Amino acid sequence: MKRDYGDVFEIANRANGMLHGLSNHIEQQRQEFNQKGYYQTFSRNAVANLPLLSKHAVVAAINEMEAKGYEFGKKQTGSTSQYALSIQNVVDIYQHRKVPKYRDKHKSPFVVFVVNLKGGVSKTVTTVTLAHGMRAHPAMLHNDLRILVIDLDPQASSTMFLSHTNSVGSVLETAAQAMLNDLDTDQLREQFVKPTVMPGVDVIPASIDDGFVASDWEALIAEHLPGVAPSEVLRRNVIDRLADDYDFIFIDTGPHLDAFMLNAIAASDVLLTPTPPAQVDFHSTLKYLTRLPEMLERIENEGIEPRLKANIGFMSKMTSKHDHLTSQSFAREVFTKSMLDAVLPRLDGFERCGESFDTVISANPNSYPGSADALRKAKQEAEQFSRAVFDRIEYIRSLQ
C-alpha cells in the first residue's frame, strides 16, 4: 500500500512543471527576439581603441581579411551598413595582426576554485561572472581566453546561468559522470562539454542526481576506478584530458565538505574565497578557513600532492555600510597580501540576472527585466573584478 506523504508528490510535480515552463519561456523569448547569441558588438572605431591596436591597423586588417573572403558582422543603419564586430571578429583581427594569445605564453590551463563552506556567499555568481567577464573584457580580448566551467553542485546553478537548457530535468552527461566513466578526450568533448551563449566559454553541467554520487563516492571509485585515489579523479579524468582545450578552468561545488569539494581543492591552482561582510556569514567564512588545512591533510593522506599556489580572499555582497567596511578591514587582517582589493558588490543587477538565466555580462539590456542603468553599473563592476582577478593570477604565475 502506498504511503500518504501529504501533498509532497503534487508539489514536486508542480515545481517540475514550473521549472520547465520558466526555461521554455526564456528560450522562446530569445528565439522570438533573435537573442540566442552574445549580444555585444563593437564598431570599427571601438576596436581601434583596444590594446595593441590602432585605427590604421584595424582598417588594414579588415581590408586584407575581406580581400581573402572573410565576412565581418555588419548592421544596417538607415541606408548604410556599419561594422558590428563580434568577439570572434575582434579575436580574428588580433590573430591576423599576429598578436600572441594567452596560450602562447602559458601552455597549461589554470584551475580556479571559488569555494566557501557557507552557502549563499555568491560562489556561483562569482564563478560565472568571472567566466564571462574574463572572456569578454575588451582589454583582454587579445588573449582569446578559452574557458571551461565544471559544475559539481547538484543544484546546477552555474549550469543554469551558462546553459539553462542543460540545467532542467535529469541530465546524464554531468561532470560527476565524466569523472566516473574514465573517458578519453574526444568522448569528453563530444558528450559532456556544452557550449554557452558566450563564444569561448563552455560548461560541463551538473544535475540533482549528482548528490547521490557524491554521497557514495568512495564505494563508486573502488568499483569503477580501482587503484585511483578518490580525490584525484577530477584532475586525472577530466582536467588533464581537456588541458589542451582551455586556458582557465573554473570549478563550482555546493557548500558541503564532500568528495566533490576535496576533488576540486586537489585539482586547483588557486582558491578564491568570497567573504560576505554580514556578521553571521563572515564568522562562517572564518570557520571554513580554519578547516582548510584539515582538507589539505586529507588529500595528502591519499597520496596526492595539492597544487595550490594561493588562497585569495575578496569581499562579496559588499556595500558602503559602516559594518561592511569593518568586516572588510577584518578580512584584510586575515588574508593580508592575499586579499583582493576589488570587490563583488551587492547590486540589483547581480540579483536580477537570474530571472533571465544570464550573467551581468551576457544579459541583453533590451530584454533585461530591471533597470538598464542598474545592469550597466553591475557590468562595470563585474569587468573591474574580472580584470583584478586575472591580474592577480598573472602575478602568481609570474612567480612560479
Coordinates of C-alpha atoms in Angstrom, one line a residue:
M1 CA 0.0 0.0 0.0
K2 CA 1.4 3.4 -1.0
R3 CA 2.0 5.7 2.0
D4 CA 0.4 9.1 2.2
Y5 CA 3.0 11.8 2.4
G6 CA 0.5 14.6 2.2
D7 CA 1.0 16.9 -0.9
V8 CA 4.7 16.2 -1.3
F9 CA 4.4 14.5 -4.7
E10 CA 1.8 17.0 -6.0
I11 CA 4.1 19.9 -5.1
A12 CA 7.1 18.1 -6.7
N13 CA 5.2 17.7 -10.0
R14 CA 4.0 21.3 -10.0
A15 CA 7.6 22.5 -9.2
N16 CA 8.9 20.4 -12.1
G17 CA 6.3 21.8 -14.5
M18 CA 7.0 25.4 -13.5
L19 CA 10.8 24.8 -13.8
H20 CA 10.3 23.6 -17.4
G21 CA 7.9 26.4 -18.1
L22 CA 10.2 29.1 -17.0
S23 CA 13.1 27.7 -19.0
N24 CA 10.9 27.3 -22.1
H25 CA 9.6 30.9 -21.7
I26 CA 13.1 32.3 -21.6
E27 CA 14.1 30.2 -24.6
Q28 CA 11.1 31.3 -26.6
Q29 CA 11.8 34.9 -25.8
R30 CA 15.4 34.6 -27.0
Q31 CA 14.3 33.0 -30.3
E32 CA 11.5 35.5 -30.9
F33 CA 13.8 38.5 -30.5
N34 CA 16.8 36.8 -32.1
Q35 CA 18.8 36.9 -28.9
K36 CA 20.3 33.4 -29.0
G37 CA 23.9 34.6 -29.1
Y38 CA 26.0 37.0 -27.2
Y39 CA 24.6 40.5 -27.9
Q40 CA 27.6 42.8 -27.7
T41 CA 29.3 44.0 -30.8
F42 CA 32.0 46.6 -31.5
S43 CA 32.2 49.4 -34.0
R44 CA 35.4 49.6 -36.0
N45 CA 36.4 52.7 -34.1
A46 CA 35.8 50.9 -30.8
V47 CA 38.1 48.1 -31.9
A48 CA 40.8 50.6 -32.9
N49 CA 40.9 51.8 -29.2
L50 CA 41.5 48.3 -27.8
P51 CA 45.0 47.3 -26.6
L52 CA 47.7 46.7 -29.2
L53 CA 45.6 48.1 -32.0
S54 CA 45.2 51.4 -33.8
K55 CA 42.8 52.8 -36.4
H56 CA 45.3 52.2 -39.2
A57 CA 46.0 48.6 -38.0
V58 CA 42.3 47.8 -37.8
V59 CA 41.4 49.2 -41.2
A60 CA 44.3 47.5 -42.8
A61 CA 43.4 44.2 -41.2
I62 CA 39.8 44.3 -42.1
N63 CA 40.6 45.2 -45.7
E64 CA 43.2 42.4 -46.0
M65 CA 40.9 39.8 -44.4
E66 CA 37.9 40.8 -46.5
A67 CA 40.0 40.5 -49.6
K68 CA 40.6 36.9 -48.7
G69 CA 36.9 36.3 -48.3
Y70 CA 36.4 36.8 -44.5
E71 CA 33.0 38.2 -43.6
F72 CA 32.6 40.6 -40.7
G73 CA 29.4 41.3 -38.8
K74 CA 27.5 44.4 -40.0
K75 CA 24.3 46.2 -39.2
Q76 CA 22.0 48.3 -41.3
T77 CA 21.7 52.0 -40.2
G78 CA 19.3 53.8 -42.5
S79 CA 20.5 53.4 -46.0
T80 CA 24.1 52.5 -45.0
S81 CA 25.7 49.5 -43.2
Q82 CA 28.2 49.7 -40.5
Y83 CA 30.6 47.2 -38.9
A84 CA 29.2 45.4 -35.9
L85 CA 32.1 43.2 -34.9
S86 CA 31.6 40.2 -32.7
I87 CA 34.0 39.0 -30.1
Q88 CA 35.2 36.4 -32.6
N89 CA 35.7 39.1 -35.3
V90 CA 37.9 41.0 -32.9
V91 CA 39.9 37.9 -31.9
D92 CA 40.4 37.1 -35.6
I93 CA 41.7 40.7 -36.2
Y94 CA 44.2 40.2 -33.4
Q95 CA 45.2 36.9 -34.9
H96 CA 45.6 38.4 -38.3
R97 CA 47.9 41.0 -36.7
K98 CA 49.9 38.1 -35.2
V99 CA 49.3 39.3 -31.6
P100 CA 50.2 36.5 -29.2
K101 CA 47.4 34.7 -27.4
Y102 CA 47.4 33.7 -23.8
R103 CA 48.0 30.1 -24.8
D104 CA 51.3 31.1 -26.4
K105 CA 52.5 32.3 -23.0
H106 CA 51.0 29.6 -20.8
K107 CA 50.8 26.1 -22.1
S108 CA 48.7 24.5 -19.3
P109 CA 45.2 25.6 -18.0
F110 CA 45.0 27.5 -14.7
V111 CA 42.4 26.0 -12.4
V112 CA 40.4 28.3 -10.1
F113 CA 38.0 27.1 -7.4
V114 CA 35.6 29.6 -5.9
V115 CA 34.9 28.0 -2.5
N116 CA 33.4 28.6 0.9
L117 CA 31.5 26.1 3.2
K118 CA 29.0 28.8 3.9
G119 CA 26.0 28.8 1.4
G120 CA 24.7 32.0 -0.1
V121 CA 28.0 33.9 -0.3
S122 CA 28.0 34.3 -4.1
K123 CA 30.2 31.4 -5.1
T124 CA 28.2 30.6 -8.2
V125 CA 27.7 34.2 -9.2
T126 CA 31.4 34.8 -8.8
T127 CA 32.2 31.7 -10.9
V128 CA 30.0 32.5 -13.9
T129 CA 30.8 36.3 -13.7
L130 CA 34.5 35.5 -13.9
A131 CA 34.0 33.0 -16.8
H132 CA 32.1 35.6 -18.9
G133 CA 33.9 38.6 -17.6
M134 CA 37.4 37.4 -18.4
R135 CA 36.4 36.1 -21.8
A136 CA 34.6 39.2 -22.9
H137 CA 36.5 42.0 -21.2
P138 CA 37.5 44.4 -24.0
A139 CA 41.0 44.9 -22.6
M140 CA 41.6 41.1 -22.6
L141 CA 40.2 40.1 -25.9
H142 CA 43.7 39.8 -27.4
N143 CA 44.3 36.9 -25.1
D144 CA 41.5 34.9 -26.8
L145 CA 40.8 33.1 -23.5
R146 CA 39.3 29.6 -23.7
I147 CA 37.3 29.0 -20.5
L148 CA 35.6 25.9 -19.1
V149 CA 33.3 25.9 -16.1
I150 CA 32.9 22.5 -14.3
D151 CA 29.7 22.4 -12.4
L152 CA 29.8 19.9 -9.5
D153 CA 27.0 21.5 -7.5
P154 CA 23.9 19.2 -7.7
Q155 CA 21.8 22.4 -7.6
A156 CA 23.3 23.1 -11.1
S157 CA 23.2 26.9 -10.6
S158 CA 26.3 27.5 -12.7
T159 CA 24.7 25.4 -15.5
M160 CA 21.5 27.5 -15.2
F161 CA 23.4 30.8 -15.7
L162 CA 25.5 29.5 -18.6
S163 CA 23.4 27.0 -20.4
H164 CA 19.9 26.8 -18.8
T165 CA 18.5 24.2 -21.2
N166 CA 21.1 21.7 -19.6
S167 CA 20.0 22.6 -16.1
V168 CA 16.5 21.3 -16.1
G169 CA 15.4 17.7 -15.5
S170 CA 17.6 14.6 -15.3
V171 CA 20.9 15.3 -17.1
L172 CA 23.0 12.3 -17.8
E173 CA 26.2 14.0 -19.2
T174 CA 27.3 15.7 -16.0
A175 CA 30.7 16.4 -14.6
A176 CA 30.3 13.7 -11.9
Q177 CA 29.6 11.1 -14.6
A178 CA 32.5 12.4 -16.7
M179 CA 34.7 11.8 -13.7
L180 CA 33.5 8.2 -13.0
N181 CA 33.4 6.9 -16.6
D182 CA 37.1 7.4 -17.3
L183 CA 36.5 8.7 -20.9
D184 CA 39.0 9.8 -23.5
T185 CA 39.4 13.4 -24.6
D186 CA 37.2 13.0 -27.7
Q187 CA 34.3 11.5 -25.7
L188 CA 34.5 14.3 -23.1
R189 CA 34.4 16.9 -25.8
E190 CA 31.5 15.3 -27.7
Q191 CA 29.3 14.1 -24.9
F192 CA 29.9 16.3 -21.8
V193 CA 31.3 19.7 -22.8
K194 CA 28.4 22.1 -23.7
P195 CA 28.8 25.5 -25.4
T196 CA 27.2 28.6 -23.8
V197 CA 25.8 31.8 -25.1
M198 CA 29.3 33.3 -24.8
P199 CA 31.7 32.1 -27.5
G200 CA 34.8 30.7 -25.9
V201 CA 33.1 29.7 -22.7
D202 CA 31.9 26.1 -22.2
V203 CA 30.3 24.2 -19.3
I204 CA 30.2 20.6 -18.1
P205 CA 26.8 20.5 -16.4
A206 CA 25.6 19.3 -13.1
S207 CA 22.3 17.5 -12.1
I208 CA 20.4 17.0 -8.9
D209 CA 21.2 13.3 -9.2
D210 CA 24.9 14.1 -8.7
G211 CA 24.2 14.5 -4.9
F212 CA 23.7 10.7 -4.7
V213 CA 27.0 10.2 -6.5
A214 CA 28.9 12.4 -4.0
S215 CA 27.4 10.6 -1.0
D216 CA 28.6 7.2 -2.2
W217 CA 31.9 8.4 -3.8
E218 CA 34.5 6.1 -2.2
A219 CA 32.4 3.0 -3.0
L220 CA 31.9 4.1 -6.6
I221 CA 35.6 4.8 -7.1
A222 CA 36.5 1.4 -5.6
E223 CA 34.1 -0.3 -8.0
H224 CA 34.7 1.7 -11.2
L225 CA 38.3 3.1 -10.8
P226 CA 40.2 0.7 -8.6
G227 CA 43.6 2.0 -7.6
V228 CA 42.7 5.6 -8.1
A229 CA 42.7 8.0 -5.1
P230 CA 39.2 9.3 -4.5
S231 CA 40.3 13.0 -4.6
E232 CA 42.4 12.8 -7.8
V233 CA 39.6 11.8 -10.1
L234 CA 38.6 15.3 -11.3
R235 CA 42.2 16.2 -12.2
R236 CA 43.0 12.8 -13.7
N237 CA 39.9 12.0 -15.7
V238 CA 38.6 15.5 -16.7
I239 CA 41.0 18.4 -16.4
D240 CA 44.2 16.7 -17.6
R241 CA 42.4 15.2 -20.6
L242 CA 40.9 18.6 -21.6
A243 CA 44.1 20.6 -20.8
D244 CA 44.9 21.4 -24.4
D245 CA 41.5 23.0 -25.0
Y246 CA 41.4 25.6 -22.3
D247 CA 43.3 28.4 -20.6
F248 CA 41.2 28.7 -17.5
I249 CA 39.0 26.2 -15.8
F250 CA 36.6 27.3 -13.0
I251 CA 35.1 24.8 -10.6
D252 CA 31.8 25.2 -8.8
T253 CA 30.7 22.9 -6.0
G254 CA 28.0 23.0 -3.3
P255 CA 28.7 24.3 0.2
H256 CA 29.5 20.8 1.6
L257 CA 32.6 19.2 2.7
D258 CA 32.2 16.2 0.4
A259 CA 34.1 14.3 -2.2
F260 CA 33.5 16.9 -4.9
M261 CA 34.9 19.7 -2.8
L262 CA 38.0 17.6 -2.0
N263 CA 38.5 16.8 -5.7
A264 CA 38.2 20.5 -6.6
I265 CA 40.7 21.5 -4.0
A266 CA 43.1 18.8 -5.1
A267 CA 42.8 19.9 -8.7
S268 CA 43.1 23.7 -8.2
D269 CA 45.9 26.1 -8.7
V270 CA 44.2 28.9 -6.8
L271 CA 41.3 29.1 -4.3
L272 CA 39.1 32.2 -4.4
T273 CA 37.2 32.8 -1.1
P274 CA 34.1 35.0 -1.3
T275 CA 33.8 36.8 2.1
P276 CA 30.5 38.4 2.8
P277 CA 30.5 41.2 5.3
A278 CA 27.4 40.2 7.2
Q279 CA 28.4 39.0 10.7
V280 CA 27.0 35.5 10.5
D281 CA 28.4 34.9 7.0
F282 CA 31.8 36.4 8.0
H283 CA 32.1 34.2 11.0
S284 CA 31.2 31.1 9.0
T285 CA 33.8 32.1 6.4
L286 CA 36.4 32.3 9.2
K287 CA 35.4 28.8 10.4
Y288 CA 35.8 27.5 6.8
L289 CA 39.3 29.0 6.6
T290 CA 40.3 27.2 9.8
R291 CA 39.3 23.9 8.3
L292 CA 41.2 24.3 5.0
P293 CA 44.4 22.7 6.5
E294 CA 42.3 19.7 7.6
M295 CA 41.1 19.3 4.0
L296 CA 44.5 19.5 2.5
E297 CA 45.8 17.0 5.0
R298 CA 43.0 14.6 4.0
I299 CA 44.1 15.0 0.4
E300 CA 47.7 14.4 1.2
N301 CA 46.9 11.3 3.2
E302 CA 45.5 9.8 -0.1
G303 CA 49.0 10.2 -1.6
I304 CA 48.0 13.3 -3.6
E305 CA 50.2 16.4 -3.7
P306 CA 48.0 19.5 -3.9
R307 CA 48.9 22.1 -6.5
L308 CA 47.7 25.2 -4.6
K309 CA 49.6 28.4 -5.1
A310 CA 47.4 30.8 -3.2
N311 CA 44.1 31.3 -1.4
I312 CA 42.8 34.7 -2.5
G313 CA 40.1 36.4 -0.4
F314 CA 37.7 39.0 -1.7
M315 CA 34.6 40.8 -0.3
S316 CA 31.3 39.7 -1.8
K317 CA 27.8 41.2 -1.4
M318 CA 29.7 44.4 -0.3
T319 CA 28.1 47.8 0.3
S320 CA 29.5 51.0 1.8
K321 CA 27.7 50.5 5.2
H322 CA 30.0 51.0 8.2
D323 CA 29.7 47.4 9.5
H324 CA 30.6 46.1 6.0
L325 CA 33.7 48.3 5.9
T326 CA 34.6 46.9 9.3
S327 CA 34.3 43.4 8.1
Q328 CA 36.5 44.3 5.1
S329 CA 39.2 45.5 7.5
F330 CA 39.0 42.3 9.5
A331 CA 39.3 40.3 6.3
R332 CA 42.4 42.2 5.3
E333 CA 43.9 41.2 8.7
V334 CA 43.2 37.5 7.9
F335 CA 44.2 37.4 4.2
T336 CA 47.0 40.1 4.4
K337 CA 48.7 40.1 1.0
S338 CA 46.3 37.5 -0.4
M339 CA 43.3 39.9 -0.1
L340 CA 42.0 41.3 -3.4
D341 CA 41.3 45.0 -3.5
A342 CA 38.4 44.6 -5.9
V343 CA 35.1 43.5 -4.5
L344 CA 31.9 42.0 -5.9
P345 CA 29.3 44.4 -4.6
R346 CA 25.7 43.8 -3.7
L347 CA 23.8 45.3 -6.6
D348 CA 20.4 44.8 -8.1
G349 CA 21.9 43.8 -11.4
F350 CA 23.6 40.7 -10.0
E351 CA 20.5 39.6 -8.2
R352 CA 18.0 40.1 -11.1
C353 CA 20.0 38.4 -13.9
G354 CA 19.0 35.0 -12.6
E355 CA 15.4 35.8 -13.8
S356 CA 16.6 35.6 -17.4
F357 CA 19.3 32.9 -16.8
D358 CA 22.1 35.3 -17.6
T359 CA 25.1 36.9 -16.0
V360 CA 25.5 40.6 -15.9
I361 CA 28.0 40.3 -18.8
S362 CA 25.7 38.2 -21.1
A363 CA 22.4 39.9 -20.2
N364 CA 21.0 41.8 -23.1
P365 CA 19.8 45.3 -22.0
N366 CA 16.9 45.1 -24.4
S367 CA 15.4 42.1 -22.6
Y368 CA 16.8 42.6 -19.1
P369 CA 13.9 42.6 -16.6
G370 CA 15.3 45.5 -14.5
S371 CA 16.8 48.9 -14.9
A372 CA 19.2 49.3 -17.8
D373 CA 21.3 51.7 -15.6
A374 CA 21.5 49.1 -12.8
L375 CA 22.6 46.4 -15.3
R376 CA 25.3 48.8 -16.7
K377 CA 26.6 49.5 -13.3
A378 CA 26.8 45.8 -12.3
K379 CA 28.5 45.0 -15.6
Q380 CA 31.2 47.7 -15.0
E381 CA 31.8 46.2 -11.5
A382 CA 32.0 42.7 -12.9
E383 CA 34.5 43.8 -15.5
Q384 CA 36.7 45.5 -12.9
F385 CA 36.5 42.5 -10.7
S386 CA 37.3 40.1 -13.5
R387 CA 40.4 42.2 -14.5
A388 CA 41.6 42.3 -10.9
V389 CA 41.4 38.5 -10.6
F390 CA 43.1 38.0 -13.9
D391 CA 45.9 40.4 -13.0
R392 CA 46.4 38.7 -9.6
I393 CA 46.6 35.3 -11.3
E394 CA 49.2 36.6 -13.8
Y395 CA 51.3 37.9 -10.9
I396 CA 51.1 34.5 -9.2
R397 CA 52.0 32.7 -12.3
S398 CA 55.0 35.1 -12.8
L399 CA 56.4 33.9 -9.5
Q400 CA 56.5 30.2 -10.5

